[in-house]
Coordinates of C-alpha atoms and ligand atoms in Angstrom, one line a residue:
M523 CA 0.0 0.1 0.0
T524 CA 1.7 3.4 -1.0
E525 CA -1.0 5.6 0.8
R526 CA -3.6 4.8 3.4
A527 CA -5.9 7.5 3.8
G528 CA -7.6 10.6 2.5
R529 CA -7.9 9.9 -1.2
R530 CA -11.4 9.9 -2.7
C531 CA -11.6 6.6 -4.6
C532 CA -13.5 3.8 -6.1
L533 CA -12.9 0.2 -5.0
G534 CA -12.7 -2.6 -7.7
W535 CA -13.1 -6.2 -6.5
D536 CA -12.6 -9.5 -8.1
F537 CA -14.0 -12.8 -6.8
S538 CA -11.9 -15.0 -9.0
T539 CA -11.2 -18.8 -9.0
Q540 CA -8.2 -18.8 -6.6
Q541 CA -8.8 -15.6 -4.6
V542 CA -10.4 -12.5 -3.9
K543 CA -8.8 -9.3 -4.8
V544 CA -9.4 -5.7 -4.3
V545 CA -7.8 -2.3 -5.6
A546 CA -8.5 1.2 -4.7
V547 CA -8.2 3.6 -7.6
D548 CA -8.2 7.6 -7.0
A549 CA -9.9 10.1 -9.0
E550 CA -6.7 10.5 -11.2
L551 CA -7.1 6.7 -12.0
N552 CA -4.0 5.7 -10.1
V553 CA -4.1 2.4 -8.2
F554 CA -2.9 3.1 -4.6
Y555 CA -4.0 0.1 -3.0
E556 CA -3.9 -3.7 -3.7
D557 CA -4.7 -6.6 -1.6
S558 CA -5.8 -10.3 -1.8
V559 CA -7.0 -13.4 0.0
N560 CA -5.9 -16.7 -1.4
F561 CA -8.4 -19.4 -0.7
D562 CA -6.1 -22.3 -0.4
R563 CA -3.6 -20.5 1.7
D564 CA -5.6 -18.3 3.8
L565 CA -8.7 -20.5 4.4
P566 CA -7.3 -23.9 4.4
E567 CA -10.4 -25.1 6.6
F568 CA -12.3 -25.3 3.3
G569 CA -9.9 -27.9 1.8
T570 CA -9.9 -26.3 -1.8
Q571 CA -7.2 -26.9 -4.2
G572 CA -6.9 -24.0 -6.6
G573 CA -9.9 -22.6 -4.8
V574 CA -12.1 -25.5 -6.0
H575 CA -13.2 -29.1 -5.2
V576 CA -12.9 -31.5 -8.0
H577 CA -15.4 -34.4 -7.3
K578 CA -14.9 -38.2 -7.8
D579 CA -16.2 -38.1 -11.4
R580 CA -13.6 -35.6 -12.2
L581 CA -16.4 -33.6 -14.2
T582 CA -18.2 -32.1 -11.4
V583 CA -16.4 -29.0 -9.9
T584 CA -17.5 -26.9 -7.0
S585 CA -16.6 -24.0 -4.6
P586 CA -18.0 -23.4 -1.0
V587 CA -20.0 -20.3 -1.0
L588 CA -19.1 -19.6 2.6
M589 CA -15.3 -19.5 1.6
W590 CA -16.3 -16.6 -0.6
V591 CA -18.1 -14.7 2.1
Q592 CA -15.4 -15.4 4.4
A593 CA -12.7 -14.4 2.1
L594 CA -14.4 -11.0 2.0
D595 CA -14.6 -10.7 5.6
L596 CA -10.9 -11.4 5.9
I597 CA -10.0 -8.8 3.4
L598 CA -12.0 -6.0 4.8
E599 CA -10.7 -6.7 8.2
K600 CA -7.1 -6.6 6.7
M601 CA -7.8 -3.3 5.2
K602 CA -9.2 -1.9 8.5
A603 CA -6.5 -3.0 10.5
L604 CA -4.1 -1.3 7.9
G605 CA -5.9 1.8 8.5
F606 CA -7.5 2.0 5.0
D607 CA -9.9 5.2 5.0
F608 CA -13.2 3.6 3.8
S609 CA -14.9 7.0 4.3
Q610 CA -13.3 8.2 1.0
V611 CA -14.9 5.4 -1.2
V612 CA -17.5 7.1 -3.3
A613 CA -18.5 3.9 -5.4
L614 CA -17.5 0.3 -5.9
S615 CA -17.9 -2.4 -8.5
G616 CA -16.6 -6.0 -8.9
A617 CA -16.2 -9.0 -11.0
G618 CA -16.7 -12.7 -10.6
Q619 CA -15.5 -15.8 -12.2
Q620 CA -17.9 -16.3 -14.9
H621 CA -20.8 -19.0 -15.1
G622 CA -20.8 -20.0 -11.4
S623 CA -24.0 -19.9 -9.6
V624 CA -25.3 -19.3 -6.0
Y625 CA -28.6 -20.6 -4.6
W626 CA -30.1 -18.4 -2.0
K627 CA -32.6 -19.9 0.4
T628 CA -35.8 -19.0 2.2
G629 CA -35.3 -16.0 4.4
A630 CA -31.8 -15.1 2.8
S631 CA -32.8 -11.5 1.6
L632 CA -34.0 -10.7 5.2
A633 CA -30.8 -12.0 6.5
L634 CA -28.8 -9.7 4.1
S635 CA -31.1 -6.6 4.7
S636 CA -30.7 -7.1 8.5
L637 CA -26.9 -7.7 9.1
S638 CA -25.5 -6.8 12.4
P639 CA -22.4 -4.7 12.3
A640 CA -21.1 -6.3 15.4
L641 CA -20.3 -9.7 13.5
P642 CA -18.6 -10.8 10.3
L643 CA -20.8 -11.7 7.4
H644 CA -20.0 -15.4 7.2
Q645 CA -21.3 -15.8 10.9
Q646 CA -24.6 -14.3 9.9
L647 CA -25.3 -15.8 6.6
Q648 CA -25.0 -19.2 8.2
V649 CA -27.5 -18.6 10.9
K650 CA -29.6 -15.7 10.2
T651 CA -32.3 -17.2 8.4
L652 CA -33.8 -18.8 11.3
V653 CA -33.6 -15.4 13.3
N654 CA -35.3 -13.7 10.6
L655 CA -38.1 -16.1 10.5
I656 CA -38.6 -16.0 14.3
D657 CA -38.8 -12.1 13.8
L658 CA -41.3 -12.3 11.1
Q659 CA -43.4 -14.8 12.9
M660 CA -43.4 -12.6 15.9
S661 CA -44.2 -9.6 14.0
S662 CA -47.0 -11.1 12.2
E663 CA -48.4 -12.3 15.7
Q664 CA -48.0 -8.6 16.9
S665 CA -49.8 -7.4 13.8
G666 CA -52.9 -9.5 15.1
T667 CA -52.7 -11.8 12.0
P668 CA -50.4 -14.7 13.1
L669 CA -49.5 -17.0 10.3
H670 CA -50.6 -20.7 10.8
R671 CA -48.9 -23.7 9.3
H672 CA -51.5 -24.1 6.6
E673 CA -51.2 -20.4 5.6
W674 CA -47.4 -20.8 5.2
E675 CA -48.1 -23.8 3.1
V676 CA -51.0 -22.4 1.1
E677 CA -49.7 -18.8 0.6
Y678 CA -45.9 -19.8 0.4
G679 CA -45.9 -23.2 -1.1
L680 CA -43.8 -24.4 1.8
R681 CA -44.1 -28.2 2.2
P682 CA -44.7 -29.8 5.6
A683 CA -41.2 -31.6 5.4
L684 CA -39.7 -28.2 5.6
W685 CA -41.3 -27.6 9.0
C686 CA -38.9 -27.1 11.8
R687 CA -39.0 -29.9 14.5
C688 CA -38.5 -27.6 17.4
C689 CA -40.2 -24.3 16.7
P690 CA -43.4 -23.2 14.7
L691 CA -41.3 -22.1 11.8
P692 CA -41.3 -23.4 8.3
V693 CA -37.7 -24.3 8.1
S694 CA -35.1 -26.5 10.1
C695 CA -33.1 -24.4 12.7
S696 CA -29.8 -25.5 11.0
L697 CA -30.5 -24.2 7.6
A698 CA -28.3 -21.5 6.3
C699 CA -28.9 -18.7 3.6
F700 CA -27.7 -20.9 0.7
S701 CA -29.6 -23.9 -0.7
I702 CA -26.4 -25.6 -1.7
S703 CA -23.2 -25.0 0.1
D704 CA -20.9 -26.0 -2.8
C705 CA -21.7 -24.1 -5.9
P706 CA -21.1 -25.2 -9.4
I707 CA -18.2 -23.1 -11.1
W708 CA -16.9 -22.7 -14.6
M709 CA -14.5 -25.7 -14.4
D710 CA -17.6 -28.1 -14.2
S711 CA -18.1 -30.2 -17.3
S712 CA -20.8 -32.6 -16.0
T713 CA -23.8 -31.2 -17.9
T714 CA -23.3 -32.6 -21.3
A715 CA -26.9 -34.1 -21.2
Q716 CA -28.6 -30.9 -20.3
C717 CA -26.7 -29.1 -23.2
R718 CA -27.9 -31.4 -25.6
Q719 CA -31.6 -31.1 -24.2
L720 CA -31.2 -27.2 -24.4
E721 CA -30.0 -27.2 -28.0
A722 CA -32.8 -29.7 -29.1
A723 CA -35.2 -27.3 -27.4
V724 CA -34.2 -24.3 -29.5
G725 CA -33.6 -25.8 -32.9
G726 CA -30.0 -27.0 -32.6
A727 CA -26.5 -25.6 -31.6
R728 CA -26.4 -22.7 -34.3
A729 CA -29.9 -21.6 -33.3
L730 CA -28.8 -21.3 -29.6
S731 CA -25.7 -19.5 -30.5
C732 CA -27.6 -17.0 -32.6
L733 CA -30.0 -16.3 -29.8
T734 CA -27.6 -16.3 -26.8
G735 CA -24.2 -15.9 -28.2
S736 CA -22.9 -19.4 -27.6
R737 CA -23.9 -23.1 -28.6
A738 CA -24.6 -24.9 -25.2
Y739 CA -21.4 -25.2 -23.0
E740 CA -21.2 -27.4 -19.9
R741 CA -20.1 -24.6 -17.7
F742 CA -22.7 -22.1 -18.8
T743 CA -25.1 -21.3 -15.9
G744 CA -28.5 -22.4 -17.5
N745 CA -27.1 -26.1 -18.1
Q746 CA -25.9 -26.0 -14.3
I747 CA -29.4 -24.9 -13.2
A748 CA -31.1 -27.6 -15.3
K749 CA -28.8 -30.2 -13.7
L750 CA -29.6 -29.0 -10.2
F751 CA -33.2 -29.0 -11.0
Q752 CA -33.2 -32.5 -12.4
Q753 CA -31.0 -34.1 -9.7
N754 CA -32.0 -31.9 -6.7
P755 CA -35.5 -30.5 -7.2
E756 CA -35.6 -29.7 -3.5
A757 CA -32.7 -27.5 -3.5
Y758 CA -34.0 -25.8 -6.5
S759 CA -37.3 -25.0 -5.3
H760 CA -36.5 -23.4 -1.8
S761 CA -38.4 -20.2 -1.9
E762 CA -37.7 -16.7 -0.8
V763 CA -40.5 -15.0 1.1
V764 CA -40.3 -11.2 0.9
R765 CA -41.3 -8.4 3.2
S766 CA -43.5 -5.7 1.8
S767 CA -41.6 -2.5 1.6
S768 CA -44.7 -0.3 0.7
S769 CA -46.6 -1.4 3.7
P770 CA -44.3 -2.3 6.6
A771 CA -47.2 -3.3 8.8
V772 CA -48.0 -6.2 6.5
L773 CA -44.8 -8.2 6.8
L774 CA -45.7 -10.8 4.5
V775 CA -47.2 -10.1 0.8
P776 CA -49.5 -12.8 0.2
G777 CA -49.0 -14.6 -3.1
V778 CA -45.6 -12.9 -3.6
V779 CA -42.8 -15.6 -3.6
R780 CA -39.3 -14.5 -4.8
W781 CA -36.6 -17.0 -5.6
R782 CA -33.3 -16.1 -6.4
I783 CA -30.4 -17.6 -8.2
S784 CA -27.2 -15.3 -8.5
L785 CA -24.1 -15.5 -10.6
V786 CA -20.9 -15.3 -8.6
S787 CA -20.7 -11.6 -9.6
S788 CA -24.2 -10.7 -8.6
F789 CA -23.9 -12.8 -5.6
A790 CA -20.8 -10.6 -4.6
A791 CA -22.7 -7.5 -5.3
S792 CA -25.5 -8.7 -3.1
L793 CA -23.2 -9.1 -0.2
F794 CA -22.4 -5.3 -0.5
L795 CA -26.0 -4.0 -1.3
G796 CA -27.6 -6.0 1.5
G797 CA -30.1 -7.4 -0.9
Y798 CA -30.3 -9.3 -4.2
A799 CA -28.2 -7.4 -6.8
P800 CA -29.4 -8.0 -10.4
I801 CA -27.4 -9.9 -13.1
D802 CA -25.7 -7.5 -15.6
Y803 CA -26.2 -8.2 -19.4
S804 CA -22.4 -8.9 -20.0
D805 CA -22.0 -11.8 -17.3
G806 CA -25.7 -12.7 -18.1
S807 CA -24.4 -13.5 -21.6
G808 CA -22.4 -16.5 -20.1
M809 CA -25.6 -18.5 -19.2
N810 CA -27.1 -19.7 -22.3
L811 CA -30.3 -17.9 -21.3
L812 CA -30.0 -14.2 -22.4
Q813 CA -31.0 -12.9 -25.8
I814 CA -27.9 -10.8 -26.5
Q815 CA -29.5 -8.6 -29.0
E816 CA -32.7 -7.8 -27.1
K817 CA -31.2 -8.1 -23.7
V818 CA -33.9 -10.2 -22.2
W819 CA -34.2 -13.7 -20.8
S820 CA -35.1 -16.2 -23.7
Q821 CA -38.4 -17.7 -22.7
A822 CA -37.5 -21.0 -24.9
C823 CA -34.2 -21.4 -22.9
L824 CA -35.7 -20.7 -19.6
G825 CA -38.5 -23.1 -20.0
A826 CA -36.0 -25.8 -21.3
C827 CA -33.8 -25.5 -18.3
A828 CA -36.2 -25.3 -15.1
P829 CA -39.6 -24.0 -14.1
R830 CA -40.4 -20.5 -12.7
L831 CA -36.7 -19.6 -13.6
E832 CA -37.3 -16.1 -14.8
E833 CA -38.5 -15.2 -11.1
K834 CA -35.3 -16.7 -9.6
L835 CA -33.1 -14.9 -11.8
G836 CA -34.6 -11.4 -11.5
S837 CA -34.4 -8.8 -14.5
P838 CA -31.0 -8.3 -16.1
V839 CA -29.6 -4.6 -16.2
P840 CA -27.0 -2.8 -18.1
S841 CA -23.6 -3.4 -16.7
C842 CA -22.9 0.2 -16.0
S843 CA -26.1 0.7 -13.6
V844 CA -25.8 1.9 -10.2
V845 CA -27.9 -0.9 -8.4
G846 CA -28.2 1.0 -5.0
A847 CA -26.3 2.3 -2.1
I848 CA -24.0 0.3 0.1
S849 CA -25.5 -1.6 3.1
S850 CA -25.6 0.2 6.2
Y851 CA -23.5 -2.9 7.7
Y852 CA -20.4 -1.5 5.9
V853 CA -21.2 1.9 7.1
Q854 CA -21.4 1.0 10.6
R855 CA -18.7 -1.8 10.7
Y856 CA -16.0 -0.2 8.3
G857 CA -17.0 3.5 8.0
F858 CA -18.0 3.5 4.3
P859 CA -20.1 6.7 3.4
P860 CA -23.8 5.9 3.4
A861 CA -23.9 7.5 -0.2
C862 CA -21.3 5.0 -1.5
K863 CA -22.8 3.6 -4.7
V864 CA -22.6 0.0 -5.8
V865 CA -22.4 -0.5 -9.6
A866 CA -23.4 -3.7 -11.0
F867 CA -20.8 -6.6 -10.8
T868 CA -19.9 -8.2 -13.9
G869 CA -17.8 -11.4 -15.2
D870 CA -14.1 -11.2 -14.7
N871 CA -13.4 -11.3 -18.4
P872 CA -15.7 -8.5 -19.1
A873 CA -14.1 -6.5 -16.2
S874 CA -10.7 -7.2 -17.7
L875 CA -11.8 -5.7 -21.0
A876 CA -12.7 -2.5 -19.1
G877 CA -9.4 -2.5 -17.2
M878 CA -7.3 -2.9 -20.3
R879 CA -9.3 -0.3 -22.1
L880 CA -9.3 -2.5 -25.1
E881 CA -9.6 -0.7 -28.6
E882 CA -10.9 -2.3 -31.7
G883 CA -8.3 -4.3 -33.5
D884 CA -6.4 -5.2 -30.2
I885 CA -6.5 -8.6 -28.7
A886 CA -6.5 -9.2 -24.8
V887 CA -5.0 -12.5 -23.3
S888 CA -5.7 -13.1 -19.8
L889 CA -3.3 -15.7 -18.3
G890 CA -5.1 -16.4 -15.1
T891 CA -6.4 -19.8 -13.5
S892 CA -8.1 -20.1 -17.2
D893 CA -6.6 -18.6 -20.2
T894 CA -8.9 -16.5 -22.1
L895 CA -8.6 -14.3 -25.2
F896 CA -10.9 -11.5 -26.0
L897 CA -11.9 -8.8 -28.6
W898 CA -14.1 -6.0 -28.8
L899 CA -16.8 -6.4 -31.5
Q900 CA -19.3 -4.0 -33.1
E901 CA -21.7 -6.6 -34.3
P902 CA -22.3 -10.0 -32.8
M903 CA -21.2 -12.8 -35.1
P904 CA -22.1 -16.0 -33.1
A905 CA -20.3 -19.3 -34.1
L906 CA -20.2 -22.7 -33.0
E907 CA -16.9 -22.1 -31.3
G908 CA -16.2 -19.3 -28.7
H909 CA -18.7 -16.9 -27.2
I910 CA -20.3 -13.6 -28.0
F911 CA -21.1 -11.4 -24.7
C912 CA -22.8 -8.0 -24.3
N913 CA -20.1 -5.4 -24.0
P914 CA -19.6 -4.4 -20.3
V915 CA -18.9 -0.7 -21.2
D916 CA -21.0 0.0 -24.2
V917 CA -24.5 -1.2 -24.2
Q918 CA -24.7 -1.1 -28.1
H919 CA -21.5 -3.4 -28.8
Y920 CA -20.2 -6.9 -27.9
M921 CA -17.2 -8.8 -27.1
A922 CA -15.9 -12.2 -28.4
L923 CA -14.3 -14.7 -26.0
L924 CA -12.4 -17.9 -26.1
C925 CA -11.8 -19.8 -22.9
F926 CA -9.0 -22.4 -22.4
K927 CA -9.5 -24.4 -19.2
N928 CA -5.9 -25.8 -19.2
G929 CA -4.1 -22.5 -18.2
S930 CA -2.2 -21.6 -15.1
L931 CA -2.6 -24.8 -13.3
M932 CA -1.3 -26.8 -16.4
R933 CA 1.7 -24.5 -16.4
E934 CA 2.0 -25.1 -12.7
K935 CA 2.3 -29.0 -13.1
I936 CA 4.7 -28.8 -15.8
R937 CA 6.8 -26.4 -13.7
D938 CA 6.7 -28.8 -10.9
E939 CA 7.5 -31.7 -13.2
S940 CA 10.2 -30.2 -15.4
A941 CA 11.6 -27.1 -13.5
S942 CA 11.5 -28.4 -9.9
G943 CA 8.7 -26.0 -9.1
S944 CA 10.6 -22.9 -9.9
W945 CA 9.4 -20.4 -12.3
S946 CA 12.8 -18.8 -12.8
K947 CA 14.0 -22.4 -13.9
F948 CA 10.9 -22.6 -16.2
S949 CA 11.9 -19.2 -17.7
K950 CA 15.5 -20.5 -18.1
A951 CA 14.2 -23.3 -20.1
L952 CA 12.3 -21.0 -22.3
Q953 CA 15.5 -18.9 -22.7
S954 CA 17.7 -22.0 -23.6
T955 CA 15.4 -23.3 -26.2
E956 CA 14.9 -21.9 -29.7
M957 CA 11.6 -20.7 -31.4
G958 CA 9.8 -23.6 -33.1
N959 CA 11.1 -26.1 -30.5
K960 CA 13.1 -27.9 -33.4
G961 CA 9.8 -29.1 -34.7
N962 CA 8.6 -30.6 -31.3
L963 CA 5.0 -29.9 -30.6
G964 CA 2.7 -30.7 -27.6
F965 CA -1.0 -30.6 -26.4
Y966 CA -1.4 -30.6 -22.6
F967 CA -4.9 -31.1 -21.3
D968 CA -4.9 -32.6 -18.0
V969 CA -8.7 -31.5 -17.4
M970 CA -11.1 -31.8 -20.4
E971 CA -10.3 -28.6 -22.4
I972 CA -12.9 -26.2 -23.6
T973 CA -11.3 -25.2 -26.8
P974 CA -11.0 -27.7 -28.3
G975 CA -12.8 -30.6 -26.4
I976 CA -9.8 -32.7 -25.9
M977 CA -8.2 -34.5 -22.8
G978 CA -4.9 -35.9 -22.2
R979 CA -1.1 -35.1 -23.1
H980 CA -0.1 -35.5 -26.7
R981 CA 3.5 -35.0 -27.9
F982 CA 4.7 -35.1 -31.5
N983 CA 8.3 -34.9 -32.9
A984 CA 9.4 -33.1 -36.0
E985 CA 8.2 -36.0 -38.2
N986 CA 4.8 -35.8 -36.7
T987 CA 5.2 -39.0 -34.8
E988 CA 3.6 -39.1 -31.4
V989 CA 6.1 -39.8 -28.6
S990 CA 5.6 -40.5 -25.0
A991 CA 8.1 -37.8 -23.5
F992 CA 10.2 -34.7 -24.1
P993 CA 13.3 -33.8 -22.2
G994 CA 12.3 -31.2 -19.6
D995 CA 13.3 -28.0 -21.4
V996 CA 11.7 -29.3 -24.6
E997 CA 8.5 -30.0 -22.7
I998 CA 8.2 -26.4 -21.3
R999 CA 8.6 -24.8 -24.7
A1000 CA 6.2 -27.3 -26.3
L1001 CA 3.6 -26.4 -23.7
I1002 CA 3.9 -22.7 -24.0
E1003 CA 4.2 -22.5 -27.8
G1004 CA 1.3 -25.0 -27.9
Q1005 CA -0.9 -23.0 -25.7
F1006 CA -0.3 -19.8 -27.6
M1007 CA -0.5 -21.4 -31.1
A1008 CA -4.0 -22.8 -30.1
K1009 CA -5.1 -19.2 -29.1
R1010 CA -4.0 -17.8 -32.5
I1011 CA -5.5 -20.7 -34.5
H1012 CA -8.9 -20.5 -32.6
A1013 CA -9.1 -16.6 -32.8
E1014 CA -8.5 -16.8 -36.6
G1015 CA -11.2 -19.4 -36.6
L1016 CA -13.5 -16.5 -35.3
G1017 CA -12.3 -14.2 -38.1
Y1018 CA -9.6 -12.5 -36.2
R1019 CA -6.8 -11.3 -38.2
V1020 CA -3.3 -10.0 -36.8
M1021 CA -2.7 -6.7 -38.3
P1022 CA 0.4 -4.4 -38.4
K1023 CA -1.3 -2.2 -35.7
T1024 CA -2.3 -5.0 -33.6
K1025 CA -1.4 -4.8 -29.8
I1026 CA -1.7 -7.8 -27.6
L1027 CA -2.7 -6.8 -24.1
A1028 CA -1.8 -9.5 -21.4
T1029 CA -2.9 -9.8 -18.1
G1030 CA -3.4 -12.4 -15.2
G1031 CA -0.8 -14.0 -12.8
A1032 CA 1.5 -15.4 -15.7
S1033 CA 1.6 -12.1 -17.4
H1034 CA 4.3 -11.3 -14.9
N1035 CA 6.6 -13.8 -16.5
K1036 CA 8.6 -12.1 -19.3
D1037 CA 9.8 -15.4 -21.0
I1038 CA 6.2 -16.4 -21.5
L1039 CA 5.2 -13.2 -22.9
Q1040 CA 8.0 -13.3 -25.3
V1041 CA 6.8 -16.7 -26.7
L1042 CA 3.3 -14.9 -26.9
A1043 CA 4.8 -11.9 -28.9
D1044 CA 6.6 -14.3 -31.2
V1045 CA 3.5 -16.7 -31.9
F1046 CA 1.5 -13.8 -32.8
G1047 CA 3.9 -11.7 -34.4
A1048 CA 2.7 -8.7 -32.5
P1049 CA 4.0 -6.7 -29.4
V1050 CA 2.6 -7.5 -25.9
Y1051 CA 1.6 -4.8 -23.4
V1052 CA 0.8 -5.3 -19.7
I1053 CA -0.8 -3.0 -17.3
D1054 CA 1.0 -2.4 -14.0
T1055 CA -1.2 -4.2 -11.5
T1056 CA -1.9 -7.8 -10.4
S1057 CA -5.4 -7.8 -11.8
S1058 CA -6.9 -6.0 -14.7
A1059 CA -10.4 -7.4 -13.6
C1060 CA -10.2 -5.4 -10.4
V1061 CA -8.8 -2.2 -12.0
G1062 CA -11.7 -2.6 -14.7
S1063 CA -14.2 -2.9 -11.8
A1064 CA -12.8 0.3 -10.2
Y1065 CA -13.1 2.1 -13.6
R1066 CA -16.5 0.8 -14.2
A1067 CA -17.4 2.2 -10.8
F1068 CA -16.3 5.7 -11.9
H1069 CA -18.3 5.2 -15.0
G1070 CA -21.4 4.3 -13.3
L1071 CA -21.0 7.1 -11.0
A1072 CA -20.5 9.6 -14.1
G1073 CA -23.9 8.4 -15.4
G1074 CA -23.2 5.1 -17.1
T1075 CA -25.0 4.4 -20.4
G1076 CA -25.3 7.9 -21.4
V1077 CA -21.4 8.5 -20.9
A1078 CA -18.6 7.3 -23.0
F1079 CA -16.6 4.9 -20.9
S1080 CA -13.4 6.0 -22.8
E1081 CA -13.7 9.5 -21.9
V1082 CA -14.2 8.6 -18.1
V1083 CA -10.9 6.6 -18.2
K1084 CA -8.9 8.7 -20.9
S1085 CA -6.3 9.7 -18.1
A1086 CA -5.7 6.2 -17.0
P1087 CA -2.0 5.0 -17.1
H1088 CA -1.1 3.6 -20.5
P1089 CA 0.0 -0.3 -20.8
S1090 CA 3.6 -0.7 -20.9
L1091 CA 5.5 -2.6 -23.8
A1092 CA 6.6 -6.0 -22.2
A1093 CA 7.7 -8.1 -25.4
T1094 CA 8.3 -7.5 -29.1
P1095 CA 8.4 -10.3 -31.7
S1096 CA 12.0 -11.6 -32.4
P1097 CA 13.1 -11.0 -36.1
R1098 CA 12.8 -14.6 -37.2
A1099 CA 9.4 -15.2 -35.7
S1100 CA 7.0 -14.7 -38.3
Q1101 CA 9.0 -17.3 -40.6
V1102 CA 9.1 -20.0 -37.8
Y1103 CA 5.5 -19.8 -36.7
E1104 CA 4.0 -19.4 -40.3
A1105 CA 5.4 -22.9 -40.9
L1106 CA 4.5 -24.3 -37.5
L1107 CA 0.8 -22.9 -37.1
P1108 CA -0.7 -25.0 -40.0
R1109 CA 1.1 -28.2 -38.6
Y1110 CA -0.3 -27.6 -35.0
A1111 CA -3.8 -27.0 -36.4
Q1112 CA -3.5 -30.4 -38.3
L1113 CA -2.3 -32.3 -35.3
E1114 CA -5.1 -30.8 -33.2
Q1115 CA -7.5 -32.2 -35.8
R1116 CA -5.7 -35.7 -35.5
V1117 CA -5.8 -35.7 -31.8
L1118 CA -9.5 -34.6 -31.8
S1119 CA -10.6 -37.3 -34.4
Q1120 CA -8.7 -39.8 -32.3
A1121 CA -10.6 -38.7 -29.1
R1122 CA -13.8 -38.9 -31.0
G1123 CA -13.3 -42.4 -32.4
P1124 CA -14.3 -43.5 -35.9
L1125 CA -17.2 -42.0 -37.4
E1126 CA -20.3 -44.3 -37.4
Ligands
LIG494 N1 5.9 -15.7 -12.4 C1 5.0 -16.6 -13.0 N2 5.1 -17.4 -14.1 C2 4.1 -17.9 -14.5 N3 2.9 -18.0 -13.9 C3 2.7 -17.4 -12.7 C4 3.8 -16.6 -12.2 N4 3.3 -15.9 -11.1 C5 1.9 -16.4 -10.8 N5 1.7 -17.2 -11.9 C6 0.2 -17.9 -12.1 O1 -0.8 -17.1 -12.0 C7 -1.9 -17.9 -11.5 C8 -2.8 -17.0 -10.8 O2 -3.3 -16.1 -11.7 P1 -4.4 -15.0 -11.4 O3 -4.6 -14.2 -12.6 O4 -4.0 -14.2 -10.2 O5 -5.6 -16.0 -11.1 P2 -7.2 -15.8 -10.9 O6 -7.6 -16.8 -12.0 O7 -7.6 -16.5 -9.5 O8 -7.5 -14.5 -11.0 C9 -1.4 -18.9 -10.6 O9 -2.1 -20.2 -10.6 C10 0.2 -19.2 -11.2 O10 0.3 -20.2 -12.0
LIG495 O1 -15.0 -19.8 -17.6 C1 -14.4 -18.7 -18.0 C2 -14.8 -17.7 -19.2 O2 -15.7 -18.2 -19.9 C3 -13.3 -18.4 -17.0 O3 -12.5 -17.5 -17.6 C4 -13.9 -17.8 -15.7 O4 -14.4 -16.6 -15.8 C5 -12.8 -18.0 -14.8 O5 -11.6 -16.9 -14.6 P1 -10.5 -16.9 -13.9 O6 -10.6 -17.3 -12.4 O7 -9.5 -18.0 -14.5 O8 -9.8 -15.6 -14.1

């Protein structure tokens, strides 16, 4: 932290796969505070690896929702202990790993809206439901119209199985705010059956892509919700009863039953708002449920996934909307000003696009837990590979995204196996091997890859013969060259062309490694730039908070961030690079096809 107090600022949050991060950005758009909580290291009691639980089937991947809540408690307490001046925060926004979903349970919104500043969030969101329901029951008694069991059942559809054994309340005392404690996240690939059902319901993969920007993908939230509904209808059906704001004397609104499912981004925003935050258009585009042109939920997709889903999702909003003021909990516990605005949270990739101030023609590469590649688009051009999302900073425009699941965790594995766990040895291997790796190429997918759908490790020598191993240094170069050749080939499949003015903007943990960035510059034949921060998603979130504060939709984002520091040059292509990779790229593409067809087996 370079300065602790006294600067008017916006906070930008990122609830990503492995950590929660925050930055504070002042009115001159300088980052003056950065902090993070790493799930594996700082919250070992949740037993995650890389922030997740991989289940026995190797396809189901989840993260504990309370770990995210507790990480927020930890980071806020850390900032408070360091003397961070929360009274200067005029607005905040944030990002979340995309596609993951959180299932709020009966009473949760009441719990959120009546948090006690004396306690951390995680303690209250575990037990608050019951307290609120007792409160609700008592108030209904005081108002002279106590609710009886059959009324709870008739009015609110609560089934007798849900009655508490020890008190006249329609829940068990041990229930927390969430209907499932471990949430499906983007690494999950267990919903192939639901994907095929959704595509069939709307007329095929291409029709779904035209409607929602993507064919059905396993990690997309609609398919995850469909699986939950099919396999655990009770968890899906937990309903949320709301208090009437217009008439406080009537505490329960007969017939009004609100249910809620959040994305990780809107869940995190809800924690700050003290109530359910809406899903924004950009992160909402990663659900296979939103019509990206009209920006409304697709009735056909909702109907194919689960009943009454529209009520559970709420209406989507433009990504730059102010969704409310910060909850009084943060005002009282940390000293935020009551007027501090919460701007809609979005996905981490859309937030990175904002943080990198991407311009048309540029290409952004995020080297985080996942590797992603994204572009700014004027018009959507949905395809069978990749995704089109609504643009997070310009409601008229779009962005394209490709996601590669085997990113940093795969690099870490090869680092551990071939470079004794040291990034500097890993870098030395890249320095000591030559571009093109003497014709040796590799595919490294320890988990089922998304782009393309391949699993396993496949190594080929210069004669295109599959071999079982490479020497350590060759292995490291084959991994990094292979990862970047895949990115270029699949981006070109979407119509992207590297042009003389192309800039590559790199971000994410591995963008700290200059030798990795050198390979990126060589494979693309374009210069690579970085911004001086650990997380462009956080910085983008803070920029978006300023944008929301300045008026949002009616104001050009580029105007709001025009004084922000420029990215700095990190690598330029080596003189012989284009010659080497022009020959290698078609070979890589052909071998990828070979591996894919081997994986699919002979055509019937
Ligand atoms: N010097 C380095 N070289 C290569 N990779 C690195 C280096 N430092 C950190 N990383 C990678 O960065 C990853 C975390 O990236 P980050 O973008 O912070 O993750 P998240 O997806 O949680 O936002 C780690 O898993 C690690 O492999
Ligand atoms: O699934 C995707 C994008 O479609 C991932 O990019 C997630 O958004 C996770 O982000 P990181 O934690 O890797 O930054």
